[in-house]
Structures are given as C-alpha cells and as structure tokens.
Amino acid sequence: MDKKFYLVREDVLPEAMKKVLLAKELLERKKVDSVAEAAQLVDISRSVFYKYRDAVFPFQAVIKENIVTLFFHLEDRSGTLSQLLGVVAAAGCNVLTIHQTIPLQGRANVTLSISTNEMKEDINELLSKLRRLEFVEKVEIVGSGVY
C-alpha cells in the first residue's frame, strides 16, 4: 500500500506526536540510554512512542540528503535567475533542475529542484534569504524526496 505524506504545522500536531519527537531527539542526541527513559522523561508510554516513532519526523530530518523542489513567482527582470541561483549556491545546494515559464505580464514562475546534501544552513534560513530578494514575490517548498 502506498503511503501519503503531509507537511503539517507543529501547532496542529497532537501532544503525543510532539512528545514522540522530543523523545526521538533525546535518543538521537544520546541524552538518554533507552526508549523507556526517553518516554518517561517526556511523559508518554512506550507504546505511544512505538506507535508514532516511524510516522512523525522533524522537517529537517526529511530534507537531509534529499532533493527539495522550490517554486518561485518572480518579477521578470534581467539577472534575477542568476541572483537567485547565486543565493542557492552560496547555501551549498546543488541545482539539479530548473524550469522557467515564459514571462507574462512582467512575472515568471521558476521551479528549482536542489540537492541539500552539502547544504551549509537550515532550509528555513535559505527560504528567508530567498524571500528577501526584492524580485521574489513568492517562494514555497512544493516537495521533497530521497534520491
């Protein structure tokens, strides 16, 4: 059976899932020695931990060693794509594909697929930098996946 995945804001997650994420972080950072200890520390049962551990992941874990596809709505100006690619490259991302629509009414859409394997910063920092470019009207993540 194919599984569907969704990107969900933290504030709408059930408390149990948030606690499982905290427990997984404690285990990953070696702050605890066992699942039982992690579960006790965050006040969930081990059964809750095991129920959700393979179903809930922090966004950063999903994009590590993945391909992220970004969608941009840009003003059509000379050099905008070059500037945009410069910011992406400076973040350590490798551009895998570029698709740009023909500009209409002074606007163009660009879709970039980038490898985040060598990324030097958090994806949210990169998105923030891209949004601050004066010609970027919109940027959003439209997908991510493993090679």
PDB file of N, CA and C in Angstrom, residues 39-124:
ATOM      1  N   ALA A  39      10.858   8.017  26.962  1.00  0.00           N
ATOM      2  CA  ALA A  39       9.403   8.087  27.105  1.00  0.00           C
ATOM      3  C   ALA A  39       9.019   8.624  28.476  1.00  0.00           C
ATOM      4  N   GLN A  40       9.691   8.147  29.508  1.00  0.00           N
ATOM      5  CA  GLN A  40       9.402   8.606  30.864  1.00  0.00           C
ATOM      6  C   GLN A  40       9.693  10.096  31.009  1.00  0.00           C
ATOM      7  N   LEU A  41      10.816  10.528  30.427  1.00  0.00           N
ATOM      8  CA  LEU A  41      11.222  11.933  30.529  1.00  0.00           C
ATOM      9  C   LEU A  41      10.213  12.885  29.880  1.00  0.00           C
ATOM     10  N   VAL A  42       9.625  12.464  28.756  1.00  0.00           N
ATOM     11  CA  VAL A  42       8.671  13.344  28.052  1.00  0.00           C
ATOM     12  C   VAL A  42       7.222  13.028  28.413  1.00  0.00           C
ATOM     13  N   ASP A  43       7.029  12.079  29.325  1.00  0.00           N
ATOM     14  CA  ASP A  43       5.718  11.747  29.862  1.00  0.00           C
ATOM     15  C   ASP A  43       4.773  11.120  28.833  1.00  0.00           C
ATOM     16  N   ILE A  44       5.278  10.071  28.166  1.00  0.00           N
ATOM     17  CA  ILE A  44       4.432   9.251  27.296  1.00  0.00           C
ATOM     18  C   ILE A  44       4.734   7.786  27.613  1.00  0.00           C
ATOM     19  N   SER A  45       3.859   6.922  27.182  1.00  0.00           N
ATOM     20  CA  SER A  45       4.120   5.488  27.352  1.00  0.00           C
ATOM     21  C   SER A  45       5.025   5.005  26.221  1.00  0.00           C
ATOM     22  N   ARG A  46       5.661   3.879  26.453  1.00  0.00           N
ATOM     23  CA  ARG A  46       6.498   3.309  25.399  1.00  0.00           C
ATOM     24  C   ARG A  46       5.637   2.913  24.201  1.00  0.00           C
ATOM     25  N   SER A  47       4.419   2.480  24.456  1.00  0.00           N
ATOM     26  CA  SER A  47       3.545   2.083  23.340  1.00  0.00           C
ATOM     27  C   SER A  47       3.212   3.286  22.446  1.00  0.00           C
ATOM     28  N   VAL A  48       3.023   4.453  23.050  1.00  0.00           N
ATOM     29  CA  VAL A  48       2.790   5.665  22.251  1.00  0.00           C
ATOM     30  C   VAL A  48       4.038   5.976  21.423  1.00  0.00           C
ATOM     31  N   PHE A  49       5.209   5.853  22.041  1.00  0.00           N
ATOM     32  CA  PHE A  49       6.458   6.097  21.313  1.00  0.00           C
ATOM     33  C   PHE A  49       6.537   5.170  20.100  1.00  0.00           C
ATOM     34  N   TYR A  50       6.328   3.870  20.317  1.00  0.00           N
ATOM     35  CA  TYR A  50       6.445   2.915  19.215  1.00  0.00           C
ATOM     36  C   TYR A  50       5.337   3.085  18.173  1.00  0.00           C
ATOM     37  N   LYS A  51       4.190   3.550  18.602  1.00  0.00           N
ATOM     38  CA  LYS A  51       3.095   3.773  17.661  1.00  0.00           C
ATOM     39  C   LYS A  51       3.440   4.869  16.650  1.00  0.00           C
ATOM     40  N   TYR A  52       4.075   5.950  17.113  1.00  0.00           N
ATOM     41  CA  TYR A  52       4.318   7.116  16.258  1.00  0.00           C
ATOM     42  C   TYR A  52       5.754   7.291  15.783  1.00  0.00           C
ATOM     43  N   ARG A  53       6.704   6.521  16.318  1.00  0.00           N
ATOM     44  CA  ARG A  53       8.112   6.792  16.011  1.00  0.00           C
ATOM     45  C   ARG A  53       8.436   6.749  14.522  1.00  0.00           C
ATOM     46  N   ASP A  54       7.785   5.884  13.764  1.00  0.00           N
ATOM     47  CA  ASP A  54       8.063   5.794  12.329  1.00  0.00           C
ATOM     48  C   ASP A  54       7.053   6.578  11.496  1.00  0.00           C
ATOM     49  N   ALA A  55       6.246   7.390  12.164  1.00  0.00           N
ATOM     50  CA  ALA A  55       5.209   8.144  11.449  1.00  0.00           C
ATOM     51  C   ALA A  55       5.395   9.652  11.527  1.00  0.00           C
ATOM     52  N   VAL A  56       6.209  10.113  12.469  1.00  0.00           N
ATOM     53  CA  VAL A  56       6.368  11.557  12.637  1.00  0.00           C
ATOM     54  C   VAL A  56       7.862  11.894  12.663  1.00  0.00           C
ATOM     55  N   PHE A  57       8.230  12.903  11.854  1.00  0.00           N
ATOM     56  CA  PHE A  57       9.626  13.293  11.712  1.00  0.00           C
ATOM     57  C   PHE A  57       9.730  14.813  11.686  1.00  0.00           C
ATOM     58  N   PRO A  58      10.807  15.357  12.256  1.00  0.00           N
ATOM     59  CA  PRO A  58      11.023  16.797  12.098  1.00  0.00           C
ATOM     60  C   PRO A  58      11.322  17.096  10.631  1.00  0.00           C
ATOM     61  N   PHE A  59      10.905  18.240  10.170  1.00  0.00           N
ATOM     62  CA  PHE A  59      11.090  18.607   8.763  1.00  0.00           C
ATOM     63  C   PHE A  59      12.543  18.519   8.350  1.00  0.00           C
ATOM     64  N   GLN A  60      13.464  18.955   9.221  1.00  0.00           N
ATOM     65  CA  GLN A  60      14.880  18.925   8.881  1.00  0.00           C
ATOM     66  C   GLN A  60      15.358  17.508   8.600  1.00  0.00           C
ATOM     67  N   ALA A  61      14.848  16.530   9.310  1.00  0.00           N
ATOM     68  CA  ALA A  61      15.250  15.142   9.081  1.00  0.00           C
ATOM     69  C   ALA A  61      14.780  14.658   7.712  1.00  0.00           C
ATOM     70  N   VAL A  62      13.655  15.153   7.261  1.00  0.00           N
ATOM     71  CA  VAL A  62      13.108  14.736   5.979  1.00  0.00           C
ATOM     72  C   VAL A  62      13.931  15.289   4.827  1.00  0.00           C
ATOM     73  N   ILE A  63      14.456  16.503   4.971  1.00  0.00           N
ATOM     74  CA  ILE A  63      15.174  17.082   3.846  1.00  0.00           C
ATOM     75  C   ILE A  63      16.658  16.762   3.837  1.00  0.00           C
ATOM     76  N   LYS A  64      17.196  16.202   4.910  1.00  0.00           N
ATOM     77  CA  LYS A  64      18.601  15.817   4.911  1.00  0.00           C
ATOM     78  C   LYS A  64      18.821  14.777   3.822  1.00  0.00           C
ATOM     79  N   GLU A  65      19.855  14.988   3.019  1.00  0.00           N
ATOM     80  CA  GLU A  65      20.227  14.077   1.943  1.00  0.00           C
ATOM     81  C   GLU A  65      19.068  13.839   0.987  1.00  0.00           C
ATOM     82  N   ASN A  66      18.310  14.846   0.756  1.00  0.00           N
ATOM     83  CA  ASN A  66      17.157  14.755  -0.133  1.00  0.00           C
ATOM     84  C   ASN A  66      17.233  15.778  -1.240  1.00  0.00           C
ATOM     85  N   ILE A  67      16.256  15.684  -2.070  1.00  0.00           N
ATOM     86  CA  ILE A  67      16.031  16.683  -3.103  1.00  0.00           C
ATOM     87  C   ILE A  67      14.836  17.507  -2.652  1.00  0.00           C
ATOM     88  N   VAL A  68      14.975  18.815  -2.697  1.00  0.00           N
ATOM     89  CA  VAL A  68      13.886  19.711  -2.344  1.00  0.00           C
ATOM     90  C   VAL A  68      13.502  20.476  -3.600  1.00  0.00           C
ATOM     91  N   THR A  69      12.217  20.565  -3.872  1.00  0.00           N
ATOM     92  CA  THR A  69      11.735  21.316  -5.027  1.00  0.00           C
ATOM     93  C   THR A  69      11.095  22.599  -4.532  1.00  0.00           C
ATOM     94  N   LEU A  70      11.597  23.714  -5.048  1.00  0.00           N
ATOM     95  CA  LEU A  70      11.126  25.044  -4.662  1.00  0.00           C
ATOM     96  C   LEU A  70      10.394  25.687  -5.834  1.00  0.00           C
ATOM     97  N   PHE A  71       9.300  26.370  -5.521  1.00  0.00           N
ATOM     98  CA  PHE A  71       8.545  27.110  -6.530  1.00  0.00           C
ATOM     99  C   PHE A  71       8.671  28.596  -6.231  1.00  0.00           C
ATOM    100  N   PHE A  72       8.978  29.377  -7.277  1.00  0.00           N
ATOM    101  CA  PHE A  72       9.130  30.829  -7.147  1.00  0.00           C
ATOM    102  C   PHE A  72       8.193  31.542  -8.108  1.00  0.00           C
ATOM    103  N   HIS A  73       7.665  32.650  -7.651  1.00  0.00           N
ATOM    104  CA  HIS A  73       6.942  33.595  -8.501  1.00  0.00           C
ATOM    105  C   HIS A  73       7.799  34.851  -8.485  1.00  0.00           C
ATOM    106  N   LEU A  74       8.361  35.206  -9.647  1.00  0.00           N
ATOM    107  CA  LEU A  74       9.357  36.288  -9.723  1.00  0.00           C
ATOM    108  C   LEU A  74       8.913  37.418 -10.633  1.00  0.00           C
ATOM    109  N   GLU A  75       9.413  38.606 -10.319  1.00  0.00           N
ATOM    110  CA  GLU A  75       9.303  39.707 -11.264  1.00  0.00           C
ATOM    111  C   GLU A  75      10.277  39.419 -12.398  1.00  0.00           C
ATOM    112  N   ASP A  76       9.882  39.724 -13.618  1.00  0.00           N
ATOM    113  CA  ASP A  76      10.748  39.491 -14.768  1.00  0.00           C
ATOM    114  C   ASP A  76      11.703  40.666 -14.941  1.00  0.00           C
ATOM    115  N   ARG A  77      12.918  40.486 -14.435  1.00  0.00           N
ATOM    116  CA  ARG A  77      13.977  41.482 -14.573  1.00  0.00           C
ATOM    117  C   ARG A  77      15.240  40.787 -15.046  1.00  0.00           C
ATOM    118  N   SER A  78      16.080  41.513 -15.708  1.00  0.00           N
ATOM    119  CA  SER A  78      17.360  40.970 -16.160  1.00  0.00           C
ATOM    120  C   SER A  78      18.221  40.570 -14.955  1.00  0.00           C
ATOM    121  N   GLY A  79      18.745  39.355 -14.973  1.00  0.00           N
ATOM    122  CA  GLY A  79      19.665  38.900 -13.929  1.00  0.00           C
ATOM    123  C   GLY A  79      19.014  38.283 -12.701  1.00  0.00           C
ATOM    124  N   THR A  80      17.681  38.211 -12.659  1.00  0.00           N
ATOM    125  CA  THR A  80      17.029  37.688 -11.454  1.00  0.00           C
ATOM    126  C   THR A  80      17.332  36.210 -11.230  1.00  0.00           C
ATOM    127  N   LEU A  81      17.277  35.418 -12.280  1.00  0.00           N
ATOM    128  CA  LEU A  81      17.545  33.991 -12.126  1.00  0.00           C
ATOM    129  C   LEU A  81      18.992  33.766 -11.681  1.00  0.00           C
ATOM    130  N   SER A  82      19.894  34.527 -12.236  1.00  0.00           N
ATOM    131  CA  SER A  82      21.303  34.422 -11.845  1.00  0.00           C
ATOM    132  C   SER A  82      21.502  34.748 -10.369  1.00  0.00           C
ATOM    133  N   GLN A  83      20.874  35.811  -9.891  1.00  0.00           N
ATOM    134  CA  GLN A  83      20.958  36.197  -8.465  1.00  0.00           C
ATOM    135  C   GLN A  83      20.358  35.113  -7.574  1.00  0.00           C
ATOM    136  N   LEU A  84      19.217  34.605  -7.968  1.00  0.00           N
ATOM    137  CA  LEU A  84      18.536  33.570  -7.214  1.00  0.00           C
ATOM    138  C   LEU A  84      19.424  32.323  -7.099  1.00  0.00           C
ATOM    139  N   LEU A  85      20.014  31.918  -8.216  1.00  0.00           N
ATOM    140  CA  LEU A  85      20.894  30.750  -8.215  1.00  0.00           C
ATOM    141  C   LEU A  85      22.146  30.993  -7.375  1.00  0.00           C
ATOM    142  N   GLY A  86      22.614  32.231  -7.339  1.00  0.00           N
ATOM    143  CA  GLY A  86      23.763  32.581  -6.509  1.00  0.00           C
ATOM    144  C   GLY A  86      23.483  32.360  -5.026  1.00  0.00           C
ATOM    145  N   VAL A  87      22.298  32.737  -4.573  1.00  0.00           N
ATOM    146  CA  VAL A  87      21.909  32.542  -3.169  1.00  0.00           C
ATOM    147  C   VAL A  87      21.816  31.048  -2.861  1.00  0.00           C
ATOM    148  N   VAL A  88      21.236  30.293  -3.771  1.00  0.00           N
ATOM    149  CA  VAL A  88      21.098  28.845  -3.584  1.00  0.00           C
ATOM    150  C   VAL A  88      22.482  28.190  -3.534  1.00  0.00           C
ATOM    151  N   ALA A  89      23.371  28.583  -4.440  1.00  0.00           N
ATOM    152  CA  ALA A  89      24.728  28.020  -4.474  1.00  0.00           C
ATOM    153  C   ALA A  89      25.516  28.398  -3.220  1.00  0.00           C
ATOM    154  N   ALA A  90      25.369  29.632  -2.759  1.00  0.00           N
ATOM    155  CA  ALA A  90      26.073  30.077  -1.549  1.00  0.00           C
ATOM    156  C   ALA A  90      25.650  29.283  -0.321  1.00  0.00           C
ATOM    157  N   ALA A  91      24.432  28.756  -0.339  1.00  0.00           N
ATOM    158  CA  ALA A  91      23.942  27.937   0.771  1.00  0.00           C
ATOM    159  C   ALA A  91      24.493  26.513   0.701  1.00  0.00           C
ATOM    160  N   GLY A  92      25.211  26.201  -0.378  1.00  0.00           N
ATOM    161  CA  GLY A  92      25.795  24.874  -0.527  1.00  0.00           C
ATOM    162  C   GLY A  92      24.901  23.877  -1.229  1.00  0.00           C
ATOM    163  N   CYS A  93      23.834  24.375  -1.843  1.00  0.00           N
ATOM    164  CA  CYS A  93      22.916  23.480  -2.545  1.00  0.00           C
ATOM    165  C   CYS A  93      23.375  23.286  -3.992  1.00  0.00           C
ATOM    166  N   ASN A  94      23.096  22.110  -4.506  1.00  0.00           N
ATOM    167  CA  ASN A  94      23.407  21.806  -5.890  1.00  0.00           C
ATOM    168  C   ASN A  94      22.099  21.833  -6.678  1.00  0.00           C
ATOM    169  N   VAL A  95      22.034  22.665  -7.709  1.00  0.00           N
ATOM    170  CA  VAL A  95      20.824  22.758  -8.524  1.00  0.00           C
ATOM    171  C   VAL A  95      20.794  21.572  -9.478  1.00  0.00           C
ATOM    172  N   LEU A  96      19.718  20.806  -9.409  1.00  0.00           N
ATOM    173  CA  LEU A  96      19.566  19.618 -10.244  1.00  0.00           C
ATOM    174  C   LEU A  96      18.742  19.899 -11.492  1.00  0.00           C
ATOM    175  N   THR A  97      17.650  20.662 -11.325  1.00  0.00           N
ATOM    176  CA  THR A  97      16.825  21.026 -12.476  1.00  0.00           C
ATOM    177  C   THR A  97      16.316  22.454 -12.299  1.00  0.00           C
ATOM    178  N   ILE A  98      16.081  23.088 -13.446  1.00  0.00           N
ATOM    179  CA  ILE A  98      15.479  24.428 -13.464  1.00  0.00           C
ATOM    180  C   ILE A  98      14.387  24.412 -14.525  1.00  0.00           C
ATOM    181  N   HIS A  99      13.231  24.893 -14.156  1.00  0.00           N
ATOM    182  CA  HIS A  99      12.155  25.066 -15.124  1.00  0.00           C
ATOM    183  C   HIS A  99      11.616  26.479 -14.958  1.00  0.00           C
ATOM    184  N   GLN A 100      11.630  27.246 -16.048  1.00  0.00           N
ATOM    185  CA  GLN A 100      11.127  28.617 -16.000  1.00  0.00           C
ATOM    186  C   GLN A 100      10.066  28.794 -17.065  1.00  0.00           C
ATOM    187  N   THR A 101       8.957  29.394 -16.669  1.00  0.00           N
ATOM    188  CA  THR A 101       7.905  29.687 -17.640  1.00  0.00           C
ATOM    189  C   THR A 101       8.280  30.934 -18.426  1.00  0.00           C
ATOM    190  N   ILE A 102       7.625  31.116 -19.529  1.00  0.00           N
ATOM    191  CA  ILE A 102       7.802  32.350 -20.303  1.00  0.00           C
ATOM    192  C   ILE A 102       7.176  33.478 -19.493  1.00  0.00           C
ATOM    193  N   PRO A 103       7.896  34.580 -19.312  1.00  0.00           N
ATOM    194  CA  PRO A 103       7.325  35.690 -18.536  1.00  0.00           C
ATOM    195  C   PRO A 103       6.063  36.250 -19.195  1.00  0.00           C
ATOM    196  N   LEU A 104       5.043  36.422 -18.381  1.00  0.00           N
ATOM    197  CA  LEU A 104       3.798  37.032 -18.828  1.00  0.00           C
ATOM    198  C   LEU A 104       3.457  38.158 -17.874  1.00  0.00           C
ATOM    199  N   GLN A 105       3.117  39.311 -18.426  1.00  0.00           N
ATOM    200  CA  GLN A 105       2.751  40.473 -17.632  1.00  0.00           C
ATOM    201  C   GLN A 105       3.818  40.801 -16.571  1.00  0.00           C
ATOM    202  N   GLY A 106       5.079  40.636 -16.961  1.00  0.00           N
ATOM    203  CA  GLY A 106       6.178  41.007 -16.068  1.00  0.00           C
ATOM    204  C   GLY A 106       6.452  40.029 -14.937  1.00  0.00           C
ATOM    205  N   ARG A 107       5.889  38.841 -15.009  1.00  0.00           N
ATOM    206  CA  ARG A 107       6.072  37.826 -13.966  1.00  0.00           C
ATOM    207  C   ARG A 107       6.461  36.500 -14.606  1.00  0.00           C
ATOM    208  N   ALA A 108       7.241  35.708 -13.879  1.00  0.00           N
ATOM    209  CA  ALA A 108       7.612  34.375 -14.344  1.00  0.00           C
ATOM    210  C   ALA A 108       7.601  33.412 -13.167  1.00  0.00           C
ATOM    211  N   ASN A 109       7.314  32.175 -13.460  1.00  0.00           N
ATOM    212  CA  ASN A 109       7.389  31.125 -12.451  1.00  0.00           C
ATOM    213  C   ASN A 109       8.640  30.295 -12.698  1.00  0.00           C
ATOM    214  N   VAL A 110       9.338  29.969 -11.625  1.00  0.00           N
ATOM    215  CA  VAL A 110      10.540  29.149 -11.708  1.00  0.00           C
ATOM    216  C   VAL A 110      10.402  28.023 -10.696  1.00  0.00           C
ATOM    217  N   THR A 111      10.721  26.819 -11.132  1.00  0.00           N
ATOM    218  CA  THR A 111      10.765  25.674 -10.242  1.00  0.00           C
ATOM    219  C   THR A 111      12.188  25.139 -10.240  1.00  0.00           C
ATOM    220  N   LEU A 112      12.768  25.036  -9.040  1.00  0.00           N
ATOM    221  CA  LEU A 112      14.126  24.506  -8.876  1.00  0.00           C
ATOM    222  C   LEU A 112      14.069  23.227  -8.072  1.00  0.00           C
ATOM    223  N   SER A 113      14.769  22.217  -8.529  1.00  0.00           N
ATOM    224  CA  SER A 113      14.999  21.024  -7.706  1.00  0.00           C
ATOM    225  C   SER A 113      16.457  21.092  -7.288  1.00  0.00           C
ATOM    226  N   ILE A 114      16.674  21.038  -5.975  1.00  0.00           N
ATOM    227  CA  ILE A 114      18.030  21.180  -5.448  1.00  0.00           C
ATOM    228  C   ILE A 114      18.377  20.005  -4.546  1.00  0.00           C
ATOM    229  N   SER A 115      19.656  19.657  -4.568  1.00  0.00           N
ATOM    230  CA  SER A 115      20.166  18.667  -3.631  1.00  0.00           C
ATOM    231  C   SER A 115      20.619  19.415  -2.383  1.00  0.00           C
ATOM    232  N   THR A 116      20.194  18.934  -1.223  1.00  0.00           N
ATOM    233  CA  THR A 116      20.550  19.581   0.042  1.00  0.00           C
ATOM    234  C   THR A 116      21.655  18.828   0.784  1.00  0.00           C
ATOM    235  N   ASN A 117      22.293  17.870   0.117  1.00  0.00           N
ATOM    236  CA  ASN A 117      23.335  17.061   0.771  1.00  0.00           C
ATOM    237  C   ASN A 117      24.452  17.892   1.381  1.00  0.00           C
ATOM    238  N   GLU A 118      24.874  18.930   0.698  1.00  0.00           N
ATOM    239  CA  GLU A 118      26.010  19.744   1.152  1.00  0.00           C
ATOM    240  C   GLU A 118      25.556  21.096   1.705  1.00  0.00           C
ATOM    241  N   MET A 119      24.283  21.204   2.034  1.00  0.00           N
ATOM    242  CA  MET A 119      23.738  22.480   2.485  1.00  0.00           C
ATOM    243  C   MET A 119      24.409  22.940   3.770  1.00  0.00           C
ATOM    244  N   LYS A 120      24.808  24.201   3.796  1.00  0.00           N
ATOM    245  CA  LYS A 120      25.552  24.771   4.916  1.00  0.00           C
ATOM    246  C   LYS A 120      24.666  25.431   5.955  1.00  0.00           C
ATOM    247  N   GLU A 121      23.387  25.532   5.695  1.00  0.00           N
ATOM    248  CA  GLU A 121      22.471  26.216   6.613  1.00  0.00           C
ATOM    249  C   GLU A 121      21.141  25.496   6.652  1.00  0.00           C
ATOM    250  N   ASP A 122      20.315  25.920   7.545  1.00  0.00           N
ATOM    251  CA  ASP A 122      18.980  25.382   7.704  1.00  0.00           C
ATOM    252  C   ASP A 122      18.124  25.791   6.508  1.00  0.00           C
ATOM    253  N   ILE A 123      17.211  24.924   6.087  1.00  0.00           N
ATOM    254  CA  ILE A 123      16.342  25.229   4.948  1.00  0.00           C
ATOM    255  C   ILE A 123      15.515  26.486   5.198  1.00  0.00           C
ATOM    256  N   ASN A 124      15.125  26.719   6.439  1.00  0.00           N
ATOM    257  CA  ASN A 124      14.337  27.915   6.747  1.00  0.00           C
ATOM    258  C   ASN A 124      15.169  29.182   6.575  1.00  0.00           C
TER     259      ASN A 124
END
